[in-house]
mmCIF file of C-alpha atoms in Angstrom:
data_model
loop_
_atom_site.group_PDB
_atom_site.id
_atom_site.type_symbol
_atom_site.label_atom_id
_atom_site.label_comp_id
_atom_site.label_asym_id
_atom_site.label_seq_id
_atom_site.Cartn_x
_atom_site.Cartn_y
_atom_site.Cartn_z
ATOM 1 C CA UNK A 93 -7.109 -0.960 19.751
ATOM 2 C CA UNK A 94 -8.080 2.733 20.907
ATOM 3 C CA UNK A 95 -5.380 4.038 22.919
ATOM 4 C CA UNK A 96 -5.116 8.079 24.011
ATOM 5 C CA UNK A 97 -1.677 9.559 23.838
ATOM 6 C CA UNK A 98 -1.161 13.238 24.271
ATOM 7 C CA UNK A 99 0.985 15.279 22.214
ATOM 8 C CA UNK A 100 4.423 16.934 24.016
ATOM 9 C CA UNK A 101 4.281 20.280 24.816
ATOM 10 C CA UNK A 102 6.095 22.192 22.168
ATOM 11 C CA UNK A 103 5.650 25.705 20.465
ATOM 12 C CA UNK A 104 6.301 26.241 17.023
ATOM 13 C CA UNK A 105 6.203 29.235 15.250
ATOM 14 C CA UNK A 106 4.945 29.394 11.269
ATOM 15 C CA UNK A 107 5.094 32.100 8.885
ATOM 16 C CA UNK A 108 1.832 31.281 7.712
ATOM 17 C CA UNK A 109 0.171 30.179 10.726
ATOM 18 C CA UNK A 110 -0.118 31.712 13.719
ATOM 19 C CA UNK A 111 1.607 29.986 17.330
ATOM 20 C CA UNK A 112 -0.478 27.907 19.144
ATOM 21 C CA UNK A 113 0.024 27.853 22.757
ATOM 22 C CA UNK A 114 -0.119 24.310 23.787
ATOM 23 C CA UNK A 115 0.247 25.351 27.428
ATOM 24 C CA UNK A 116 -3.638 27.111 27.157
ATOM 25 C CA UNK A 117 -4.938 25.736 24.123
ATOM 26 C CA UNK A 118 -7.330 22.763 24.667
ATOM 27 C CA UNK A 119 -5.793 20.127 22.020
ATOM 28 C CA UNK A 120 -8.457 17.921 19.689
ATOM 29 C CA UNK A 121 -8.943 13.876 19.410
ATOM 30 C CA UNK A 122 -7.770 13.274 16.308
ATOM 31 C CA UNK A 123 -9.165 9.357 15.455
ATOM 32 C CA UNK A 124 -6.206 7.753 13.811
ATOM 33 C CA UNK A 125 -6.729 4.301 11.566
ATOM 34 C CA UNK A 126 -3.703 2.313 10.968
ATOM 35 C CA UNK A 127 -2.917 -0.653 9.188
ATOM 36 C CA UNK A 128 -0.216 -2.698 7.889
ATOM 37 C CA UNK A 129 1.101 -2.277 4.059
ATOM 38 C CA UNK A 130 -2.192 -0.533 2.617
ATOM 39 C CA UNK A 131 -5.118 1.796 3.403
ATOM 40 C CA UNK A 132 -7.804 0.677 5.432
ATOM 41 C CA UNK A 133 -11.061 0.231 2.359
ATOM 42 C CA UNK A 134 -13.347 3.763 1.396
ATOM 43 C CA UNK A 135 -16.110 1.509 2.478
ATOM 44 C CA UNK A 136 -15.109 1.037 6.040
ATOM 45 C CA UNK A 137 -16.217 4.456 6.590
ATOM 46 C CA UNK A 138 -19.483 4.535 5.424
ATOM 47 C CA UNK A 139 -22.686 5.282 7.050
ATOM 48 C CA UNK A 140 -21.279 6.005 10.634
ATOM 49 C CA UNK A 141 -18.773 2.760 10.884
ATOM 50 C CA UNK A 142 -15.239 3.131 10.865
ATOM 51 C CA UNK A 143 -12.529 0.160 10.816
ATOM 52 C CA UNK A 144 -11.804 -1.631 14.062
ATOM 53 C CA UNK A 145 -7.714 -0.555 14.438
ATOM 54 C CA UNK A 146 -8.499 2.705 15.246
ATOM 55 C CA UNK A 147 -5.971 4.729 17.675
ATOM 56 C CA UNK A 148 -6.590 8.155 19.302
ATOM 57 C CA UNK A 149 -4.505 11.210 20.056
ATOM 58 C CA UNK A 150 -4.917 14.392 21.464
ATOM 59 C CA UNK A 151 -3.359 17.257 19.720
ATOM 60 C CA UNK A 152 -3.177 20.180 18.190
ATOM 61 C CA UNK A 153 -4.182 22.030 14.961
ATOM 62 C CA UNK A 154 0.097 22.530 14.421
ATOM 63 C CA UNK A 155 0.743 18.821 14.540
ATOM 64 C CA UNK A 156 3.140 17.689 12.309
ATOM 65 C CA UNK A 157 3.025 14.211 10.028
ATOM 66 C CA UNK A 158 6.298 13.889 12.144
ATOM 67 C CA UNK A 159 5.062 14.510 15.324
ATOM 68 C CA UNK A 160 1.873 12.234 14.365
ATOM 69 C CA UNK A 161 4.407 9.295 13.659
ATOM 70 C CA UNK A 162 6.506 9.862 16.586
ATOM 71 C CA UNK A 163 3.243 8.905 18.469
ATOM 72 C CA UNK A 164 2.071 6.394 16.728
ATOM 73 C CA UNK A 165 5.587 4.348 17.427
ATOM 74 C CA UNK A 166 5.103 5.224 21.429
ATOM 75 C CA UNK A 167 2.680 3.022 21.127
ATOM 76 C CA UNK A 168 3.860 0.927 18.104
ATOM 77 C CA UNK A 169 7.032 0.341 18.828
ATOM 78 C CA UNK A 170 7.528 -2.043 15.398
ATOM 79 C CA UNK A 171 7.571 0.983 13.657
ATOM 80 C CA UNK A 172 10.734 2.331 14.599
ATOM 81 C CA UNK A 173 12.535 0.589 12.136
ATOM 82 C CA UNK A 174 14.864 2.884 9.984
ATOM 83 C CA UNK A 175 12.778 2.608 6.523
ATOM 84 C CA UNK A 176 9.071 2.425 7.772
ATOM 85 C CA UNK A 177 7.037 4.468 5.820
ATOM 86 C CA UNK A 178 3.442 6.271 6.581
ATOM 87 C CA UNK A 179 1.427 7.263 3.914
ATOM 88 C CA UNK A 180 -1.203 9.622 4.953
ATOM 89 C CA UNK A 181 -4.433 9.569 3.711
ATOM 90 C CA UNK A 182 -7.829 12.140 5.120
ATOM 91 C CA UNK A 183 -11.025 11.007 5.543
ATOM 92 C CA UNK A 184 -13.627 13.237 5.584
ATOM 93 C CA UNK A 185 -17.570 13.020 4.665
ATOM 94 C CA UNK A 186 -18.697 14.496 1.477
ATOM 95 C CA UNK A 187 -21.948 16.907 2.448
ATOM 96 C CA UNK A 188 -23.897 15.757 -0.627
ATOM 97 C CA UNK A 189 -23.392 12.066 -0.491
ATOM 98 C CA UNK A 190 -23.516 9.349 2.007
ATOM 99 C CA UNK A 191 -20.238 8.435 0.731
ATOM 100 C CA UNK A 192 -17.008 10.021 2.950
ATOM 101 C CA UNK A 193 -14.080 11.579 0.354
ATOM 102 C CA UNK A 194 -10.290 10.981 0.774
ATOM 103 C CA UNK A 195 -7.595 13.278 -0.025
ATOM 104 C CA UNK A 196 -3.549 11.686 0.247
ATOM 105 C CA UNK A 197 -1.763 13.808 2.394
ATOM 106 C CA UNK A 198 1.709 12.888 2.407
ATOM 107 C CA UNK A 199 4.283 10.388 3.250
ATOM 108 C CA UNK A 200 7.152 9.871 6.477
ATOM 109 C CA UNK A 201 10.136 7.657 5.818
ATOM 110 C CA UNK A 202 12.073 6.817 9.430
ATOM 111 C CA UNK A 203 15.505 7.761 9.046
ATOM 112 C CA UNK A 204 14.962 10.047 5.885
ATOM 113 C CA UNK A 205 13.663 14.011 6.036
ATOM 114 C CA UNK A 206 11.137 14.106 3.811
ATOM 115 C CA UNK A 207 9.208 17.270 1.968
ATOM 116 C CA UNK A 208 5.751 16.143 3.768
ATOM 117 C CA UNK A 209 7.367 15.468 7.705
ATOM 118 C CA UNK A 210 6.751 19.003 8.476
ATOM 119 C CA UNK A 211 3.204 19.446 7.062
ATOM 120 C CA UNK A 212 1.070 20.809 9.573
ATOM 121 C CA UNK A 213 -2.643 19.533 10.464
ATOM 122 C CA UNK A 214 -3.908 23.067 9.289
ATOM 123 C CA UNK A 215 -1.543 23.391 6.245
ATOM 124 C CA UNK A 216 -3.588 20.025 5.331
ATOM 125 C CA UNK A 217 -6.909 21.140 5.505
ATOM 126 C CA UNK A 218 -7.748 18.497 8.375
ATOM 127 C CA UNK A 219 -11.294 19.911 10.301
ATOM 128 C CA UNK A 220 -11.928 18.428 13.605
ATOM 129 C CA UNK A 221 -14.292 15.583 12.857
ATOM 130 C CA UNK A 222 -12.149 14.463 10.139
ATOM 131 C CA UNK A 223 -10.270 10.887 10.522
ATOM 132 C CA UNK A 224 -6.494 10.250 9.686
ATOM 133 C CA UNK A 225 -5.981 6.651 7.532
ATOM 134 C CA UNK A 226 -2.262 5.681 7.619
ATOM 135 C CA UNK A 227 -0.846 2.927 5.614
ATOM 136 C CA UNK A 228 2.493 1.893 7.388
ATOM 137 C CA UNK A 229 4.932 -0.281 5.185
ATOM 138 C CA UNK A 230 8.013 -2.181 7.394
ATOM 139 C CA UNK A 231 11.558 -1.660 5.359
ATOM 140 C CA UNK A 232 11.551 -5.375 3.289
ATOM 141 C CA UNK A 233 14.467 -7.625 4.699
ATOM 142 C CA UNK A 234 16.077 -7.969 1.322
ATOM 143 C CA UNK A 235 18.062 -10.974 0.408
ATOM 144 C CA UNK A 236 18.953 -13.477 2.525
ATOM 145 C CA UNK A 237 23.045 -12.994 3.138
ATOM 146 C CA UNK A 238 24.973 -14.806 0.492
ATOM 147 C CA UNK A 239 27.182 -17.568 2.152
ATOM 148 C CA UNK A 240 30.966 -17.992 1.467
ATOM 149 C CA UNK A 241 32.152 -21.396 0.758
ATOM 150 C CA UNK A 242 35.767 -22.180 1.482
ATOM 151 C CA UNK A 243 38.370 -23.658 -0.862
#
């Protein structure tokens, strides 16, 4: 499913980065894979290939794992659920070997702030070329409701 979704138009301002003006700043495709409960396989991204539920977005180099998931349930909407979590993995290929490297990146709860949602694309060390994995995990149901019997 490749789908292009464009980032809102929003400044924010870093100590240790330097504002991006989204207004005259070309943004980047950044190729998103997601999948349900895990991380798509190492393997999928060897030699060239890369897994088939792949989902793009332009945006920019101050994207935040929050602002990434905000997009991701525009088009997912599933994934609103109070409780989802994305766990964020790079991808990126290793210069010396035919095999790509993966570094974890962080993780989003809906409905909870979390240390990682404001973790910038650059604060990450993404490089445009680079893909984004993202394991999403739906809150579990729990128990089935316990029944009352009369007397």
């Amino acid at each position: 499913m490749a789908s292009t979704l464009e980032s809102k138009v929003e400044e924010r301002k870093d100590n240790n980065e330097k504002t991006i003006d989204r207004e005259k700043t070309c943004p980047l495709l950044l190729r998103v894979f997601c999948s349900t409960g895990r991380h798509n396989a190492l393997t999928e991204y060897r030699r060239g290939n890369v897994p088939p539920n792949e989902l793009q977005i332009y945006t920019w180099m101050d994207a935040t794992l929050k602002e990434l998931v905000n997009l991701i349930q525009d088009v997912n909407p599933d994934t609103r659920r109070r409780g989802t979590i994305f766990e964020f993995r790079l991808i990126y290929p290793d210069l010396n070997k035919p095999i790509p490297r993966m570094k974890e990146l962080g993780t989003v709860t809906m409905g909870q702030k979390g240390f990682d949602d404001t973790k910038t694309l650059l604060q990450l060390g993404f490089m445009i070329g680079d893909f984004m994995d993202i394991a999403i995990t739906h809150p579990s149901r729990g128990p089935p409701p316990r029944r009352i019997r009369p007397y």
